[in-house]
Short mmCIF file of C-alpha atoms and ligand atoms in Angstrom, two decimals:
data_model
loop_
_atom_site.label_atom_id
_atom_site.label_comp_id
_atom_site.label_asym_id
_atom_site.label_seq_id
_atom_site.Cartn_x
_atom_site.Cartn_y
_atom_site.Cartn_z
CA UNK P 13 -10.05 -25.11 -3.22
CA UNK P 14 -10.31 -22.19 -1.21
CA UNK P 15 -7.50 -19.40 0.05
CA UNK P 16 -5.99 -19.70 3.43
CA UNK P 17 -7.75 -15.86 4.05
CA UNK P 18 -10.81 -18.21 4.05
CA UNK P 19 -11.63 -18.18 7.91
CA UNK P 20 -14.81 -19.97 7.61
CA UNK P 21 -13.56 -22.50 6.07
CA UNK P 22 -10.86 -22.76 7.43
CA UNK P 23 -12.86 -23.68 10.51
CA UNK P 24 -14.86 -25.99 8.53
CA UNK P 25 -11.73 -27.99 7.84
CA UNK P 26 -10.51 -27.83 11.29
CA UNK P 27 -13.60 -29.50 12.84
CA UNK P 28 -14.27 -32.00 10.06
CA UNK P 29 -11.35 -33.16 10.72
CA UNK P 30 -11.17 -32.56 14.87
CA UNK P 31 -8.12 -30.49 14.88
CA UNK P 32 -7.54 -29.08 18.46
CA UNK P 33 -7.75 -25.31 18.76
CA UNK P 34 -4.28 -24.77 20.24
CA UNK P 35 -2.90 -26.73 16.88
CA UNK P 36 -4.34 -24.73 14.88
CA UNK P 37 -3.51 -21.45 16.60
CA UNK P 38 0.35 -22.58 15.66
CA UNK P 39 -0.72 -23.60 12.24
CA UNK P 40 -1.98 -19.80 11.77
CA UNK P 41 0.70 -18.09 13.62
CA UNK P 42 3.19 -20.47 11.66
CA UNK P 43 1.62 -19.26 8.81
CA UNK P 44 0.88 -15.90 9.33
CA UNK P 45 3.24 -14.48 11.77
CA UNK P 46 6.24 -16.61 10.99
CA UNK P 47 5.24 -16.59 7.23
CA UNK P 48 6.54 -20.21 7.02
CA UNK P 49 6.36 -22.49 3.89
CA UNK P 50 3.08 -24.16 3.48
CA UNK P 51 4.92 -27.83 4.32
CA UNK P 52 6.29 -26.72 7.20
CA UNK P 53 2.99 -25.10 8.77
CA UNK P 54 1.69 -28.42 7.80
CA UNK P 55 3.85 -30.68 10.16
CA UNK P 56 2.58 -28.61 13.20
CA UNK P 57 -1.25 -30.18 12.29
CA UNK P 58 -2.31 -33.92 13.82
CA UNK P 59 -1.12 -36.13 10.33
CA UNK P 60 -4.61 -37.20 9.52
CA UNK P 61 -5.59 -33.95 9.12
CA UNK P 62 -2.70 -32.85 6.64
CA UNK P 63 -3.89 -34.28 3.36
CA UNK P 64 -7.33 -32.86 4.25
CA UNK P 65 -6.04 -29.24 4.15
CA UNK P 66 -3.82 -29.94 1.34
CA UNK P 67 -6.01 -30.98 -0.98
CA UNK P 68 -8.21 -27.93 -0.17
CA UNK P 69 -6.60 -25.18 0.75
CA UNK P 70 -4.81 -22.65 -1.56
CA UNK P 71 -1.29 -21.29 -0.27
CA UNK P 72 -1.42 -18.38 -2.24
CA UNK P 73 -3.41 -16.86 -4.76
CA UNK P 74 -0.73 -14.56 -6.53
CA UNK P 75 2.61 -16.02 -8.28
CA UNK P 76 5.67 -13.85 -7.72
CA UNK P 77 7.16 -13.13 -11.56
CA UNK P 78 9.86 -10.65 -10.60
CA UNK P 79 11.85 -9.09 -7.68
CA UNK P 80 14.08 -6.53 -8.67
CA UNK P 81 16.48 -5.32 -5.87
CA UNK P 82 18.05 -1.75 -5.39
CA UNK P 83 21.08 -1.71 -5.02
CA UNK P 84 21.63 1.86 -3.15
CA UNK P 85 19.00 1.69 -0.72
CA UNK P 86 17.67 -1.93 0.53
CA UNK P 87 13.92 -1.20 -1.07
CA UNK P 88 12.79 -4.47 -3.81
CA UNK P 89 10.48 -4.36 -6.33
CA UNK P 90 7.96 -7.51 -6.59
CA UNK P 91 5.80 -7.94 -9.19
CA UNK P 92 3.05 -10.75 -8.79
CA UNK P 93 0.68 -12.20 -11.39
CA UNK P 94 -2.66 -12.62 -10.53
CA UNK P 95 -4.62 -16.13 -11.92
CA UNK P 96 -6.33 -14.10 -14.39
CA UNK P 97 -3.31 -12.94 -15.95
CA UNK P 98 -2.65 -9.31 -14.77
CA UNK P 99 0.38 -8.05 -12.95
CA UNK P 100 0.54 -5.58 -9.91
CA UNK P 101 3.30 -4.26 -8.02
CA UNK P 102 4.51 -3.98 -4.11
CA UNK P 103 7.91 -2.68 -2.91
CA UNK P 104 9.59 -3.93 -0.03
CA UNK P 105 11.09 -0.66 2.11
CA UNK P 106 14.26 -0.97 4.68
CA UNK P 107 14.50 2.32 5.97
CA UNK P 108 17.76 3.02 7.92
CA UNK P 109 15.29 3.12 11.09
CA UNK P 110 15.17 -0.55 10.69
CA UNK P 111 11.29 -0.44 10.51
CA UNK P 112 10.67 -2.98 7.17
CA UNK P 113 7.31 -1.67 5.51
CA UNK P 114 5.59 -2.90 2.58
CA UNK P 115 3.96 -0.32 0.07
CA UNK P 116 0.86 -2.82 -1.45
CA UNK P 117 -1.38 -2.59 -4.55
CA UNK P 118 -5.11 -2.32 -4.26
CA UNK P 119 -6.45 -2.62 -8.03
CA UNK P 120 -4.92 -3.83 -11.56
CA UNK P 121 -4.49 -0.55 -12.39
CA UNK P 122 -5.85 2.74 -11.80
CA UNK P 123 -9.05 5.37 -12.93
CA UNK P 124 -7.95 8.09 -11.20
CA UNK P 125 -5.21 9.06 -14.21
CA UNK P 126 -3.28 11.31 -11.96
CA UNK P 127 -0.62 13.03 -14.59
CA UNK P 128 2.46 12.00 -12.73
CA UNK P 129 1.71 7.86 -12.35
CA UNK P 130 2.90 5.23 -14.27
CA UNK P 131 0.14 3.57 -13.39
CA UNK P 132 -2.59 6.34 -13.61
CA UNK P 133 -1.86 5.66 -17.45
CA UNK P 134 -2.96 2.03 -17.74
CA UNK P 135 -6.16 2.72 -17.23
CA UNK P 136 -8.38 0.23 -15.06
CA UNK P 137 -8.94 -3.16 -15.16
CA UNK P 138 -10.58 -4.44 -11.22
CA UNK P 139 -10.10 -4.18 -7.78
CA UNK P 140 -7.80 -6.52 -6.19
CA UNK P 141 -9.92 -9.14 -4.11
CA UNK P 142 -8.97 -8.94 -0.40
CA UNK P 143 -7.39 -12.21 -0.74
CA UNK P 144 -4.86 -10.63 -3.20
CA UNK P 145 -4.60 -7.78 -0.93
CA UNK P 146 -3.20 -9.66 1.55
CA UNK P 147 -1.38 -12.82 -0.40
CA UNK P 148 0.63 -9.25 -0.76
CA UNK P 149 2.09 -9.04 2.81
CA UNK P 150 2.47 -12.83 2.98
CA UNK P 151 4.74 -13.61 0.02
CA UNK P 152 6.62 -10.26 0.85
CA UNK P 153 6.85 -11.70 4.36
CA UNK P 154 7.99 -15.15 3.30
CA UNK P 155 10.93 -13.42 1.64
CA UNK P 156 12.27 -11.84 4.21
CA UNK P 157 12.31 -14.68 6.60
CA UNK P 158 15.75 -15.12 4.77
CA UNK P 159 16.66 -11.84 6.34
CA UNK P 160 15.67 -12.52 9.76
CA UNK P 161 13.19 -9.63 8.73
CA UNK P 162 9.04 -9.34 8.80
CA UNK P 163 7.13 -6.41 7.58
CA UNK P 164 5.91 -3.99 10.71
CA UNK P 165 4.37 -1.19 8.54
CA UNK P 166 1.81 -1.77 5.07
CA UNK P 167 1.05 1.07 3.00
CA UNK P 168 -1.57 1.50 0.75
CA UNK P 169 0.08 3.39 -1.86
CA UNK P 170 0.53 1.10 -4.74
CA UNK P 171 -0.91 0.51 -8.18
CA UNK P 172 -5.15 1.91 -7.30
CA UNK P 173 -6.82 3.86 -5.91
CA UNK P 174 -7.85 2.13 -2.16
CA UNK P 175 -10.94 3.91 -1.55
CA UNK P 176 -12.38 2.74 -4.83
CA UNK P 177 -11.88 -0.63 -3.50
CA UNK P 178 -13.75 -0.48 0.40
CA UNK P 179 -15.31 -3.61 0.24
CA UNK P 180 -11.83 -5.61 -0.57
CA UNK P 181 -9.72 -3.06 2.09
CA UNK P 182 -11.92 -3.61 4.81
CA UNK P 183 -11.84 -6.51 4.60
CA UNK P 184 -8.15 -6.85 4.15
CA UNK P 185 -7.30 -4.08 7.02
CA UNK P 186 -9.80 -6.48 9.28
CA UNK P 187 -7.38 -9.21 8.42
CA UNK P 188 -4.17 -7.84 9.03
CA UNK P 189 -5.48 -6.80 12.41
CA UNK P 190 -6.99 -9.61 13.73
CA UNK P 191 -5.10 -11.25 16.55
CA UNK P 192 -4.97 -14.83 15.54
CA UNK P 193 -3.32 -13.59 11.91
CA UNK P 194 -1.11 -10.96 11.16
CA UNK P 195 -2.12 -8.94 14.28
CA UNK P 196 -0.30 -5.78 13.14
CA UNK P 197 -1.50 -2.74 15.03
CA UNK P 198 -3.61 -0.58 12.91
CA UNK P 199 -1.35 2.80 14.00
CA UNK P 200 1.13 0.75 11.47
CA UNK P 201 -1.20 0.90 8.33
CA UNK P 202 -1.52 3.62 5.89
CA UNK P 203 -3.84 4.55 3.53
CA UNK P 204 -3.09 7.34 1.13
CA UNK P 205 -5.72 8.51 -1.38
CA UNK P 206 -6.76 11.16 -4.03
CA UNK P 207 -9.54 12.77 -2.03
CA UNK P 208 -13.05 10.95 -2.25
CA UNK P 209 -14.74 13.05 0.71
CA UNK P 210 -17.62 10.06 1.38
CA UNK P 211 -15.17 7.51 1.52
CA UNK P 212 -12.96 9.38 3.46
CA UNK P 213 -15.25 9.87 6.25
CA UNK P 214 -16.55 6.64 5.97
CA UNK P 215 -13.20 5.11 6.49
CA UNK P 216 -12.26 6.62 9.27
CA UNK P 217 -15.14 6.13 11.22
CA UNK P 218 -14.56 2.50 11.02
CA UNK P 219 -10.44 2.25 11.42
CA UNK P 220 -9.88 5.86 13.41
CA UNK P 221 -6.61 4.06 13.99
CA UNK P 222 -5.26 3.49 11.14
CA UNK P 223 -3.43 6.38 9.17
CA UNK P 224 -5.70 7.89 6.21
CA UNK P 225 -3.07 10.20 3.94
CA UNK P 226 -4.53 12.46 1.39
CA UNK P 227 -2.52 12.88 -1.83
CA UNK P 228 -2.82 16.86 -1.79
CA UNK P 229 -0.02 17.55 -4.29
CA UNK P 230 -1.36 21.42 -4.33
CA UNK P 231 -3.84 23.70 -2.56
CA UNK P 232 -4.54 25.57 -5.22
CA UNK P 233 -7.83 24.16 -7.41
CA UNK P 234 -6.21 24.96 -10.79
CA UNK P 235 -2.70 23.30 -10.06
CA UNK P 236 -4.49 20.35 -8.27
CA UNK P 237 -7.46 20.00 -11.16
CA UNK P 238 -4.35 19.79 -13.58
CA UNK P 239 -2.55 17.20 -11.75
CA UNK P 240 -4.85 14.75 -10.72
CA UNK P 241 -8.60 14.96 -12.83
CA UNK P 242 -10.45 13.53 -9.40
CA UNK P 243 -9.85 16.85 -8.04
CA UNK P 244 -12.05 18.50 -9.88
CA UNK P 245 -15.09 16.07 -9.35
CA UNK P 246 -13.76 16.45 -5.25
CA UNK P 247 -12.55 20.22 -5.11
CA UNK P 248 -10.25 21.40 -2.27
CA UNK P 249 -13.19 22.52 -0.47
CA UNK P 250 -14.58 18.97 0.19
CA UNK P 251 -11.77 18.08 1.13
CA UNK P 252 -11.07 20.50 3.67
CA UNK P 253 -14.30 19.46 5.14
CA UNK P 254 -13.40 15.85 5.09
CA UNK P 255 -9.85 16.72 6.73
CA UNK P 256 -11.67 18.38 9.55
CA UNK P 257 -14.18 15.72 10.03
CA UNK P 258 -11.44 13.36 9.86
CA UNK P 259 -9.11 14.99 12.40
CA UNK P 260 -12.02 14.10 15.02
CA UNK P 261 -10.22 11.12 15.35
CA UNK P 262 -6.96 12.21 15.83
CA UNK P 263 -3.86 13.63 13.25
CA UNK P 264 -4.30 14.03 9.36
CA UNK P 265 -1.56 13.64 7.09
CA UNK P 266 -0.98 15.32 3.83
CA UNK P 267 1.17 14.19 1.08
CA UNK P 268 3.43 16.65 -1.00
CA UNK P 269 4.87 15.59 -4.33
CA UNK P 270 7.33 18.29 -5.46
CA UNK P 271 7.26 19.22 -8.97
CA UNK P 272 9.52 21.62 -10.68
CA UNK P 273 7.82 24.93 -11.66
CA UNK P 274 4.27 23.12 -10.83
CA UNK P 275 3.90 23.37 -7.29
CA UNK P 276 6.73 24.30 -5.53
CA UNK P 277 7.30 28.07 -5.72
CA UNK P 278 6.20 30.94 -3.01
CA UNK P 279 2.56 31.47 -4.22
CA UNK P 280 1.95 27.07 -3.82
CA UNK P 281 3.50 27.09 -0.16
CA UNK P 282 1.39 30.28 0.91
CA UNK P 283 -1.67 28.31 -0.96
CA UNK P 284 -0.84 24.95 1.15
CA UNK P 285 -0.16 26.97 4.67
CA UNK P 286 -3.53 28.27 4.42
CA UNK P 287 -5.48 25.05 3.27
CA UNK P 288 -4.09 23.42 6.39
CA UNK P 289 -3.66 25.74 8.97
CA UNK P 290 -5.60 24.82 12.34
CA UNK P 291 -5.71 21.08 11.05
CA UNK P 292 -3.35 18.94 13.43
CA UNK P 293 -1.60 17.64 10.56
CA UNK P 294 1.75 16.07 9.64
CA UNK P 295 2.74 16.73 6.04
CA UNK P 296 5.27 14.44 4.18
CA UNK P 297 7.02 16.06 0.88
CA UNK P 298 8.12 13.25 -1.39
CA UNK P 299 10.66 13.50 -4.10
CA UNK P 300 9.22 12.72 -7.56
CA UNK P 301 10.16 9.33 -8.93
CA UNK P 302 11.10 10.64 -13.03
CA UNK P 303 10.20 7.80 -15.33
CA UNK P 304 9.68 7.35 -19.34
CA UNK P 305 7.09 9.27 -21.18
CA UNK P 306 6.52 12.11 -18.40
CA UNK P 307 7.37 15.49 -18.57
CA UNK P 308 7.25 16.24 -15.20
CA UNK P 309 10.54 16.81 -13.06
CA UNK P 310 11.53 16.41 -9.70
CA UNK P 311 12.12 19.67 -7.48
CA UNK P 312 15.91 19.72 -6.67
CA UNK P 313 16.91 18.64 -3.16
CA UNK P 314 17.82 21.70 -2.02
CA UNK P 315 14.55 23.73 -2.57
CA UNK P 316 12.51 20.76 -1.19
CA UNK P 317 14.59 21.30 1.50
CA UNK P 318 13.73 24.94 1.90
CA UNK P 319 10.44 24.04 1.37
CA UNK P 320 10.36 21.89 3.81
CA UNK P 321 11.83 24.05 6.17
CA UNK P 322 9.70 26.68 5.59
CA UNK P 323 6.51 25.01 6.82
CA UNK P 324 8.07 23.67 9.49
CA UNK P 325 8.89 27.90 10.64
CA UNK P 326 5.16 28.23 10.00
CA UNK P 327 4.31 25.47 12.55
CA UNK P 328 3.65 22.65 10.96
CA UNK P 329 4.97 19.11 11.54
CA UNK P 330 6.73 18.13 8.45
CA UNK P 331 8.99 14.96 7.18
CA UNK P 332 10.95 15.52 4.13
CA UNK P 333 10.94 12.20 2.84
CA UNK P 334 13.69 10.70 0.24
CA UNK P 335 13.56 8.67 -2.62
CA UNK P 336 13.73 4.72 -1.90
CA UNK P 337 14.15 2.23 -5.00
CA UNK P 338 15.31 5.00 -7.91
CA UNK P 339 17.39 2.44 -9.70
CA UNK P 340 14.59 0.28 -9.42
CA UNK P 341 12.21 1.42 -11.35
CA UNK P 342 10.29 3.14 -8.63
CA UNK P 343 7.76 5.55 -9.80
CA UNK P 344 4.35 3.35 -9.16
CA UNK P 345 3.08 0.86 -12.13
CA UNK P 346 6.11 1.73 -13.64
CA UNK P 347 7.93 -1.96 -13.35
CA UNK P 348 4.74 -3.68 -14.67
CA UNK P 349 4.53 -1.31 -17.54
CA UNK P 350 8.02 -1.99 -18.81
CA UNK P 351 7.18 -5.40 -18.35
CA UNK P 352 4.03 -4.78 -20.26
CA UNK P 353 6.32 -3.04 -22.45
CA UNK P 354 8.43 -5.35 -23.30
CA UNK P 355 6.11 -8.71 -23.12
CA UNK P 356 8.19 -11.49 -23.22
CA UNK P 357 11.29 -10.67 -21.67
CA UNK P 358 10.67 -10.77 -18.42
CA UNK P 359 13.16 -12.60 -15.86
CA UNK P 360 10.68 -15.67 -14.39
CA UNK P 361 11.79 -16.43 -10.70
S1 LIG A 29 -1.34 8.12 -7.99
FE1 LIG A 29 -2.63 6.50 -7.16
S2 LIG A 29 -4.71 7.25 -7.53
FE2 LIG A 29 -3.38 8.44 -8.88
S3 LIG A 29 -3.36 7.30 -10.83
FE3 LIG A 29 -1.63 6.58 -9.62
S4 LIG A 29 -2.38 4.79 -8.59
FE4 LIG A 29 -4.16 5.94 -9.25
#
């Protein structure tokens, strides 16, 4: 058996068995634009060919174990199991604007231990193949068929690191763009990361279209080094440089978690004006997602507001962003590790 991400063979199957191009181009679009049900992509290929494909392709390569709904705000939770056991998370998004994005894992798990992720504390186990990577999107996809819905934005901001994992997001990212699959334009991926300068560059030389987001958190070294332990292998230095190298190709964007009495007073915003100034950046300040086991707290509202407010009077193009999913578990890994938790409770779909 081999996964339906398999283009070679895929092709393989379609001559051995002299399926017409223009069949198969509404097999695949079926499949992955329409996200239809595996028997019902079938029925659009020549009937000698069906039992062929069935008996060697593989629909999907990750089982869906949970999907846990918010009730406030339209965002699920989905947590899949992967063949060898493991579970990862994505969460489904349906911002007012109507825009339905998916926020995707890239590895069971995570090395980068930043000190406000659920998942950071797991530890790591292995990067997500690109076929899990992208069985992701489908099976969020096929879910909200029912909704007269499709996803139009992916985010790499779930359980791993990405850029940890370049062979399997290339090669995922190449995917999703591709015209004869999901063909989603690559202005409406995101990748968000801790800071690894090399990879940084590296990445944006080959997709300067899609969005690369750096997980500041801080510009100041002993705030950030505190936070997130990567930072102090990749100081703010590099990744100034990276930013600027980076910007070549067109706007950065910088990711703010607010944290009560960690990074949020007068001395952090002077610190983070300064480490960005002359970059053409957009900077997004995210509410904190509070979960079991952390001491960290949010920053209220109102002073993320006033935060907010104050870099955009210094100049700089700034989204305060709100929390999606709170009654949902929503901090990142922090579904699978109640379900990790409490082993043997889960709710099967
Ligand atoms: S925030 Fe991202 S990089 Fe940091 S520990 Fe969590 S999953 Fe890993």
């Amino acid at each position: 058996m081999f996964s339906i991400y398999n283009i070679d063979h895929m092709e393989m199957l379609r001559r051995r068995n002299a399926v017409q191009p223009h069949a198969m181009k509404k097999f695949r679009n079926a499949l992955f634009k329409k996200a239809q049900d595996w028997d019902d992509a079938l029925v659009l290929l020549p009937e000698a060919a069906r039992a062929d494909f069935k008996a060697h392709v593989q629909f999907k390569c990750l089982e869906l174990v949970e999907r846990r709904d918010s009730v406030v705000d339209g965002a699920s939770k989905l947590v899949f199991r992967t063949e060898d056991d493991h579970l990862i998370e994505s969460v489904v998004l349906r911002p007012k604007t109507g825009r339905t994005s998916v926020c995707i894992s890239s590895q069971v798990g995570c090395a980068c231990r930043c000190g406000f992720c659920a998942t950071g504390e797991m530890g790591f186990t292995r990067n997500l193949t690109a076929d899990e990577i992208l069985d992701q999107v489908l099976q969020a996809n096929r879910l909200l068929r029912a909704e007269w819905r499709m996803i139009r934005n992916v985010v790499f901001m779930g359980m791993g690191e990405p850029l940890l994992n370049l062979e399997h997001l290339f090669k995922a990212i190449d995917f999703f763009c591709a015209v004869p699959f999901f063909h989603l334009s690559p202005s409406k991926i995101t990748v968000s990361t801790v800071g690894i300068p090399e990879a940084m560059i590296q990445f944006s030389e080959k997709f300067p279209g899609v969005q690369l987001a750096l997980s500041l958190h801080s510009a100041r070294q002993e705030v950030r080094a505190k936070l997130m332990p990567m930072a102090r292998k990749y100081p703010l230095d590099q990744q100034r440089a990276a930013l600027e190298r980076i910007a070549q190709h067109g706007k950065v964007m910088a990711e703010y978690l607010m944290l009560e009495k960690v990074n949020d007073g007068e001395e952090d915003l002077k610190a983070l004006e300064d480490f960005l100034r002359g970059l053409p950046v957009h900077i997004n300040i995210i509410p904190f997602n509070e979960y079991d086991g952390s001491s960290l707290r949010g920053t209220p509202r109102p002073e993320r507001e006033r935060f907010a407010s104050r870099l955009k009077v210094a100049g700089f193009d700034t989204t305060l962003r709100y929390s999606l999913g709170a009654d949902i578990s929503a901090a990142c890994g922090q579904l699978v590790k109640e379900k990790q938790t409490h082993n043997g409770v889960m709710h099967d779909l």
